Amino acid sequence: MSTSTSLPHRKVIQARAVLWAADGVSNEEIARRCGVDSDTVRRWRARFAAQGPAGVGAFAKGRGRKPALPAGTVAEVVRVTQHERPEDGSTHWTTRSLGRRFGIGKDAVARIWSDHNLKPWRTETFKLSTDPDFESKLVDVVGLYLNPPERAAVFSFDEKTQVQALDRTQPSLPMRPGRAGTMTYDYKRHGTVDLFAALNVANGEVLTNFQQHHAAADVLRFFKQIVATVERSLDIHVVLDNLSAHKAPEITSWLAHPRRKRWHLHFTPTSSSWLNLVERWFKELTDKRLRRGVFTSVLELTEAIVTWVERWNDDPKPFVWHKTAQEIIEKVQRGREVLHQIKSTTEH
């Protein structure tokens, strides 16, 4: 104990004091070495004589740091944070508003939230799919990701509609040491364009095209672009959502032709865009090129996207799906049970 580098400092010091006492060092000399008074040394020796090693570094009854909060305060703070709202109608508590409620400091509230992993200032979006074929579609799409068929190309396809060419009202200031770069909060609109994208699930490469609309004819045009990039000997599997244009007569008629028998469409359940891997790629594009971009025309916007996509395809990074269909189904079932309980409580 006297040579430990991990025990509390008080244990190490008291262990040294006991050893010095065993060597015949006087209480006054031990007190000088430990930086305490001789009465403290006598208490240490008496506790060791009574309790042995277990008494070294132990707090005497009634001593030590007193609780900073009244009994039950922590549990009540946690309960109110989760189940009540401020009287002024605010949607959530802040450390200061909850501190005023209990007559404690904001830092105490912050420590309680941190200890119980509560983050009332954050909210996450979700929506449970009501698709009657949710499970079967989920199994189909996830199975395609985890166990893609042999001799086939698998694509995740979607449209990013109404991509805006936004220009700032004033020039942005560059980043400097101690100061972030700046952008004006307002902007000028210079038109929009629809971005079509198909992510090759196996290698991460992306096919893109730009359209002014996303009608069936535009979708069909992009499907033909996909065909041109895939070897004739390979089947084509496409994951896509339930947009009406994806199921229009023009599409179904084109796919029904014997030449297109290698085509297979896999529709995601309704309200389940998270199941479409190309959405993850759209996030990359938005975060790294569009959100902070400045574009004075639709042409400038499309040229910027084309350049970024070319760089992406020079070193593509596939997105790897990990969750099994069973894991997702179990999580969704738990969500449905909680949602049912909330609805039942609200109705009654």
PDB file of N, CA and C in Angstrom, residues 98-161:
ATOM      1  N   LEU A  98     -34.188  23.893 -14.530  1.00  0.00           N
ATOM      2  CA  LEU A  98     -34.393  22.786 -13.596  1.00  0.00           C
ATOM      3  C   LEU A  98     -33.705  23.067 -12.260  1.00  0.00           C
ATOM      4  N   GLY A  99     -32.583  23.783 -12.313  1.00  0.00           N
ATOM      5  CA  GLY A  99     -31.920  24.170 -11.074  1.00  0.00           C
ATOM      6  C   GLY A  99     -32.801  25.086 -10.237  1.00  0.00           C
ATOM      7  N   ARG A 100     -33.493  26.026 -10.894  1.00  0.00           N
ATOM      8  CA  ARG A 100     -34.418  26.902 -10.163  1.00  0.00           C
ATOM      9  C   ARG A 100     -35.570  26.104  -9.577  1.00  0.00           C
ATOM     10  N   ARG A 101     -36.034  25.096 -10.306  1.00  0.00           N
ATOM     11  CA  ARG A 101     -37.141  24.275  -9.813  1.00  0.00           C
ATOM     12  C   ARG A 101     -36.780  23.601  -8.484  1.00  0.00           C
ATOM     13  N   PHE A 102     -35.532  23.132  -8.347  1.00  0.00           N
ATOM     14  CA  PHE A 102     -35.132  22.391  -7.159  1.00  0.00           C
ATOM     15  C   PHE A 102     -34.289  23.218  -6.193  1.00  0.00           C
ATOM     16  N   GLY A 103     -33.983  24.453  -6.565  1.00  0.00           N
ATOM     17  CA  GLY A 103     -33.169  25.280  -5.683  1.00  0.00           C
ATOM     18  C   GLY A 103     -31.732  24.821  -5.592  1.00  0.00           C
ATOM     19  N   ILE A 104     -31.215  24.272  -6.690  1.00  0.00           N
ATOM     20  CA  ILE A 104     -29.822  23.822  -6.734  1.00  0.00           C
ATOM     21  C   ILE A 104     -29.120  24.503  -7.902  1.00  0.00           C
ATOM     22  N   GLY A 105     -27.804  24.366  -7.971  1.00  0.00           N
ATOM     23  CA  GLY A 105     -27.045  25.012  -9.022  1.00  0.00           C
ATOM     24  C   GLY A 105     -27.153  24.300 -10.359  1.00  0.00           C
ATOM     25  N   LYS A 106     -26.897  25.042 -11.434  1.00  0.00           N
ATOM     26  CA  LYS A 106     -26.956  24.457 -12.781  1.00  0.00           C
ATOM     27  C   LYS A 106     -25.896  23.377 -12.967  1.00  0.00           C
ATOM     28  N   ASP A 107     -24.743  23.542 -12.304  1.00  0.00           N
ATOM     29  CA  ASP A 107     -23.683  22.541 -12.438  1.00  0.00           C
ATOM     30  C   ASP A 107     -24.100  21.218 -11.796  1.00  0.00           C
ATOM     31  N   ALA A 108     -24.865  21.297 -10.708  1.00  0.00           N
ATOM     32  CA  ALA A 108     -25.351  20.068 -10.071  1.00  0.00           C
ATOM     33  C   ALA A 108     -26.303  19.329 -11.005  1.00  0.00           C
ATOM     34  N   VAL A 109     -27.178  20.084 -11.685  1.00  0.00           N
ATOM     35  CA  VAL A 109     -28.090  19.469 -12.657  1.00  0.00           C
ATOM     36  C   VAL A 109     -27.298  18.841 -13.797  1.00  0.00           C
ATOM     37  N   ALA A 110     -26.297  19.561 -14.272  1.00  0.00           N
ATOM     38  CA  ALA A 110     -25.483  19.037 -15.373  1.00  0.00           C
ATOM     39  C   ALA A 110     -24.786  17.733 -14.983  1.00  0.00           C
ATOM     40  N   ARG A 111     -24.293  17.645 -13.724  1.00  0.00           N
ATOM     41  CA  ARG A 111     -23.635  16.412 -13.274  1.00  0.00           C
ATOM     42  C   ARG A 111     -24.627  15.252 -13.196  1.00  0.00           C
ATOM     43  N   ILE A 112     -25.840  15.548 -12.733  1.00  0.00           N
ATOM     44  CA  ILE A 112     -26.858  14.493 -12.650  1.00  0.00           C
ATOM     45  C   ILE A 112     -27.204  13.993 -14.042  1.00  0.00           C
ATOM     46  N   TRP A 113     -27.393  14.898 -14.976  1.00  0.00           N
ATOM     47  CA  TRP A 113     -27.698  14.492 -16.351  1.00  0.00           C
ATOM     48  C   TRP A 113     -26.557  13.663 -16.930  1.00  0.00           C
ATOM     49  N   SER A 114     -25.332  14.084 -16.673  1.00  0.00           N
ATOM     50  CA  SER A 114     -24.182  13.350 -17.209  1.00  0.00           C
ATOM     51  C   SER A 114     -24.097  11.955 -16.589  1.00  0.00           C
ATOM     52  N   ASP A 115     -24.321  11.868 -15.271  1.00  0.00           N
ATOM     53  CA  ASP A 115     -24.244  10.566 -14.592  1.00  0.00           C
ATOM     54  C   ASP A 115     -25.310   9.601 -15.081  1.00  0.00           C
ATOM     55  N   HIS A 116     -26.478  10.123 -15.499  1.00  0.00           N
ATOM     56  CA  HIS A 116     -27.583   9.263 -15.929  1.00  0.00           C
ATOM     57  C   HIS A 116     -27.779   9.281 -17.450  1.00  0.00           C
ATOM     58  N   ASN A 117     -26.789   9.852 -18.159  1.00  0.00           N
ATOM     59  CA  ASN A 117     -26.808   9.864 -19.630  1.00  0.00           C
ATOM     60  C   ASN A 117     -28.099  10.466 -20.176  1.00  0.00           C
ATOM     61  N   LEU A 118     -28.513  11.584 -19.606  1.00  0.00           N
ATOM     62  CA  LEU A 118     -29.705  12.304 -20.061  1.00  0.00           C
ATOM     63  C   LEU A 118     -29.279  13.520 -20.876  1.00  0.00           C
ATOM     64  N   LYS A 119     -29.910  13.712 -22.037  1.00  0.00           N
ATOM     65  CA  LYS A 119     -29.583  14.839 -22.920  1.00  0.00           C
ATOM     66  C   LYS A 119     -30.870  15.494 -23.406  1.00  0.00           C
ATOM     67  N   PRO A 120     -31.562  16.220 -22.526  1.00  0.00           N
ATOM     68  CA  PRO A 120     -32.862  16.797 -22.916  1.00  0.00           C
ATOM     69  C   PRO A 120     -32.778  17.856 -24.004  1.00  0.00           C
ATOM     70  N   TRP A 121     -31.595  18.388 -24.275  1.00  0.00           N
ATOM     71  CA  TRP A 121     -31.461  19.394 -25.325  1.00  0.00           C
ATOM     72  C   TRP A 121     -31.414  18.770 -26.713  1.00  0.00           C
ATOM     73  N   ARG A 122     -31.325  17.441 -26.786  1.00  0.00           N
ATOM     74  CA  ARG A 122     -31.257  16.763 -28.075  1.00  0.00           C
ATOM     75  C   ARG A 122     -32.560  16.034 -28.370  1.00  0.00           C
ATOM     76  N   THR A 123     -32.859  15.895 -29.635  1.00  0.00           N
ATOM     77  CA  THR A 123     -33.979  15.077 -30.066  1.00  0.00           C
ATOM     78  C   THR A 123     -33.605  14.404 -31.376  1.00  0.00           C
ATOM     79  N   GLU A 124     -34.086  13.199 -31.569  1.00  0.00           N
ATOM     80  CA  GLU A 124     -33.799  12.450 -32.789  1.00  0.00           C
ATOM     81  C   GLU A 124     -35.111  12.113 -33.495  1.00  0.00           C
ATOM     82  N   THR A 125     -35.064  12.109 -34.802  1.00  0.00           N
ATOM     83  CA  THR A 125     -36.267  11.834 -35.582  1.00  0.00           C
ATOM     84  C   THR A 125     -36.418  10.331 -35.813  1.00  0.00           C
ATOM     85  N   PHE A 126     -37.648   9.894 -35.886  1.00  0.00           N
ATOM     86  CA  PHE A 126     -37.918   8.496 -36.194  1.00  0.00           C
ATOM     87  C   PHE A 126     -39.357   8.388 -36.692  1.00  0.00           C
ATOM     88  N   LYS A 127     -39.629   7.308 -37.373  1.00  0.00           N
ATOM     89  CA  LYS A 127     -41.002   6.986 -37.753  1.00  0.00           C
ATOM     90  C   LYS A 127     -41.063   5.493 -38.019  1.00  0.00           C
ATOM     91  N   LEU A 128     -41.983   4.814 -37.351  1.00  0.00           N
ATOM     92  CA  LEU A 128     -42.154   3.388 -37.583  1.00  0.00           C
ATOM     93  C   LEU A 128     -42.977   3.167 -38.843  1.00  0.00           C
ATOM     94  N   SER A 129     -42.493   2.300 -39.677  1.00  0.00           N
ATOM     95  CA  SER A 129     -43.195   2.017 -40.925  1.00  0.00           C
ATOM     96  C   SER A 129     -44.519   1.308 -40.654  1.00  0.00           C
ATOM     97  N   THR A 130     -45.551   1.716 -41.384  1.00  0.00           N
ATOM     98  CA  THR A 130     -46.856   1.056 -41.298  1.00  0.00           C
ATOM     99  C   THR A 130     -47.108   0.142 -42.491  1.00  0.00           C
ATOM    100  N   ASP A 131     -46.060  -0.096 -43.261  1.00  0.00           N
ATOM    101  CA  ASP A 131     -46.181  -0.961 -44.436  1.00  0.00           C
ATOM    102  C   ASP A 131     -46.580  -2.376 -43.989  1.00  0.00           C
ATOM    103  N   PRO A 132     -47.693  -2.929 -44.501  1.00  0.00           N
ATOM    104  CA  PRO A 132     -48.108  -4.282 -44.099  1.00  0.00           C
ATOM    105  C   PRO A 132     -47.097  -5.351 -44.491  1.00  0.00           C
ATOM    106  N   ASP A 133     -46.241  -5.040 -45.477  1.00  0.00           N
ATOM    107  CA  ASP A 133     -45.221  -5.993 -45.917  1.00  0.00           C
ATOM    108  C   ASP A 133     -43.835  -5.592 -45.412  1.00  0.00           C
ATOM    109  N   PHE A 134     -43.802  -4.883 -44.288  1.00  0.00           N
ATOM    110  CA  PHE A 134     -42.527  -4.369 -43.783  1.00  0.00           C
ATOM    111  C   PHE A 134     -41.489  -5.474 -43.607  1.00  0.00           C
ATOM    112  N   GLU A 135     -41.853  -6.543 -42.889  1.00  0.00           N
ATOM    113  CA  GLU A 135     -40.882  -7.589 -42.588  1.00  0.00           C
ATOM    114  C   GLU A 135     -40.335  -8.249 -43.844  1.00  0.00           C
ATOM    115  N   SER A 136     -41.225  -8.579 -44.783  1.00  0.00           N
ATOM    116  CA  SER A 136     -40.763  -9.285 -45.986  1.00  0.00           C
ATOM    117  C   SER A 136     -39.859  -8.393 -46.840  1.00  0.00           C
ATOM    118  N   LYS A 137     -40.212  -7.096 -46.948  1.00  0.00           N
ATOM    119  CA  LYS A 137     -39.366  -6.180 -47.727  1.00  0.00           C
ATOM    120  C   LYS A 137     -38.026  -5.968 -47.035  1.00  0.00           C
ATOM    121  N   LEU A 138     -38.068  -5.865 -45.711  1.00  0.00           N
ATOM    122  CA  LEU A 138     -36.836  -5.683 -44.952  1.00  0.00           C
ATOM    123  C   LEU A 138     -35.901  -6.866 -45.144  1.00  0.00           C
ATOM    124  N   VAL A 139     -36.426  -8.061 -45.000  1.00  0.00           N
ATOM    125  CA  VAL A 139     -35.616  -9.274 -45.167  1.00  0.00           C
ATOM    126  C   VAL A 139     -35.032  -9.328 -46.571  1.00  0.00           C
ATOM    127  N   ASP A 140     -35.819  -8.942 -47.555  1.00  0.00           N
ATOM    128  CA  ASP A 140     -35.371  -8.962 -48.942  1.00  0.00           C
ATOM    129  C   ASP A 140     -34.196  -8.019 -49.155  1.00  0.00           C
ATOM    130  N   VAL A 141     -34.322  -6.768 -48.693  1.00  0.00           N
ATOM    131  CA  VAL A 141     -33.284  -5.762 -48.935  1.00  0.00           C
ATOM    132  C   VAL A 141     -32.032  -6.058 -48.115  1.00  0.00           C
ATOM    133  N   VAL A 142     -32.196  -6.358 -46.813  1.00  0.00           N
ATOM    134  CA  VAL A 142     -31.037  -6.635 -45.972  1.00  0.00           C
ATOM    135  C   VAL A 142     -30.319  -7.898 -46.453  1.00  0.00           C
ATOM    136  N   GLY A 143     -31.075  -8.890 -46.867  1.00  0.00           N
ATOM    137  CA  GLY A 143     -30.458 -10.092 -47.414  1.00  0.00           C
ATOM    138  C   GLY A 143     -29.631  -9.789 -48.649  1.00  0.00           C
ATOM    139  N   LEU A 144     -30.086  -8.834 -49.437  1.00  0.00           N
ATOM    140  CA  LEU A 144     -29.353  -8.427 -50.636  1.00  0.00           C
ATOM    141  C   LEU A 144     -28.029  -7.767 -50.257  1.00  0.00           C
ATOM    142  N   TYR A 145     -28.056  -6.962 -49.163  1.00  0.00           N
ATOM    143  CA  TYR A 145     -26.825  -6.315 -48.713  1.00  0.00           C
ATOM    144  C   TYR A 145     -25.833  -7.309 -48.112  1.00  0.00           C
ATOM    145  N   LEU A 146     -26.339  -8.192 -47.249  1.00  0.00           N
ATOM    146  CA  LEU A 146     -25.457  -9.094 -46.510  1.00  0.00           C
ATOM    147  C   LEU A 146     -25.000 -10.289 -47.344  1.00  0.00           C
ATOM    148  N   ASN A 147     -25.868 -10.756 -48.223  1.00  0.00           N
ATOM    149  CA  ASN A 147     -25.534 -11.919 -49.054  1.00  0.00           C
ATOM    150  C   ASN A 147     -25.925 -11.650 -50.508  1.00  0.00           C
ATOM    151  N   PRO A 148     -25.210 -10.773 -51.186  1.00  0.00           N
ATOM    152  CA  PRO A 148     -25.555 -10.453 -52.576  1.00  0.00           C
ATOM    153  C   PRO A 148     -25.437 -11.682 -53.467  1.00  0.00           C
ATOM    154  N   PRO A 149     -26.298 -11.803 -54.445  1.00  0.00           N
ATOM    155  CA  PRO A 149     -26.248 -12.967 -55.345  1.00  0.00           C
ATOM    156  C   PRO A 149     -24.987 -12.958 -56.202  1.00  0.00           C
ATOM    157  N   GLU A 150     -24.571 -14.132 -56.595  1.00  0.00           N
ATOM    158  CA  GLU A 150     -23.415 -14.240 -57.474  1.00  0.00           C
ATOM    159  C   GLU A 150     -23.798 -13.814 -58.893  1.00  0.00           C
ATOM    160  N   ARG A 151     -22.793 -13.389 -59.634  1.00  0.00           N
ATOM    161  CA  ARG A 151     -22.990 -12.960 -61.029  1.00  0.00           C
ATOM    162  C   ARG A 151     -24.085 -11.913 -61.125  1.00  0.00           C
ATOM    163  N   ALA A 152     -23.988 -10.896 -60.260  1.00  0.00           N
ATOM    164  CA  ALA A 152     -24.999  -9.837 -60.265  1.00  0.00           C
ATOM    165  C   ALA A 152     -24.373  -8.529 -59.788  1.00  0.00           C
ATOM    166  N   ALA A 153     -24.915  -7.427 -60.280  1.00  0.00           N
ATOM    167  CA  ALA A 153     -24.546  -6.086 -59.811  1.00  0.00           C
ATOM    168  C   ALA A 153     -25.710  -5.543 -58.994  1.00  0.00           C
ATOM    169  N   VAL A 154     -25.417  -5.099 -57.775  1.00  0.00           N
ATOM    170  CA  VAL A 154     -26.455  -4.593 -56.871  1.00  0.00           C
ATOM    171  C   VAL A 154     -26.299  -3.078 -56.733  1.00  0.00           C
ATOM    172  N   PHE A 155     -27.386  -2.351 -57.007  1.00  0.00           N
ATOM    173  CA  PHE A 155     -27.369  -0.892 -56.926  1.00  0.00           C
ATOM    174  C   PHE A 155     -28.405  -0.414 -55.911  1.00  0.00           C
ATOM    175  N   SER A 156     -28.063   0.652 -55.222  1.00  0.00           N
ATOM    176  CA  SER A 156     -28.996   1.359 -54.356  1.00  0.00           C
ATOM    177  C   SER A 156     -29.296   2.680 -55.041  1.00  0.00           C
ATOM    178  N   PHE A 157     -30.565   2.892 -55.399  1.00  0.00           N
ATOM    179  CA  PHE A 157     -30.935   4.027 -56.263  1.00  0.00           C
ATOM    180  C   PHE A 157     -31.946   4.933 -55.583  1.00  0.00           C
ATOM    181  N   ASP A 158     -31.763   6.242 -55.789  1.00  0.00           N
ATOM    182  CA  ASP A 158     -32.760   7.217 -55.332  1.00  0.00           C
ATOM    183  C   ASP A 158     -32.490   8.547 -56.013  1.00  0.00           C
ATOM    184  N   GLU A 159     -33.455   9.458 -55.858  1.00  0.00           N
ATOM    185  CA  GLU A 159     -33.316  10.811 -56.379  1.00  0.00           C
ATOM    186  C   GLU A 159     -33.160  11.793 -55.207  1.00  0.00           C
ATOM    187  N   LYS A 160     -32.243  12.707 -55.339  1.00  0.00           N
ATOM    188  CA  LYS A 160     -32.148  13.838 -54.398  1.00  0.00           C
ATOM    189  C   LYS A 160     -32.773  15.016 -55.122  1.00  0.00           C
ATOM    190  N   THR A 161     -34.033  15.268 -54.801  1.00  0.00           N
ATOM    191  CA  THR A 161     -34.798  16.242 -55.572  1.00  0.00           C
ATOM    192  C   THR A 161     -34.574  17.667 -55.074  1.00  0.00           C
TER     193      THR A 161
END
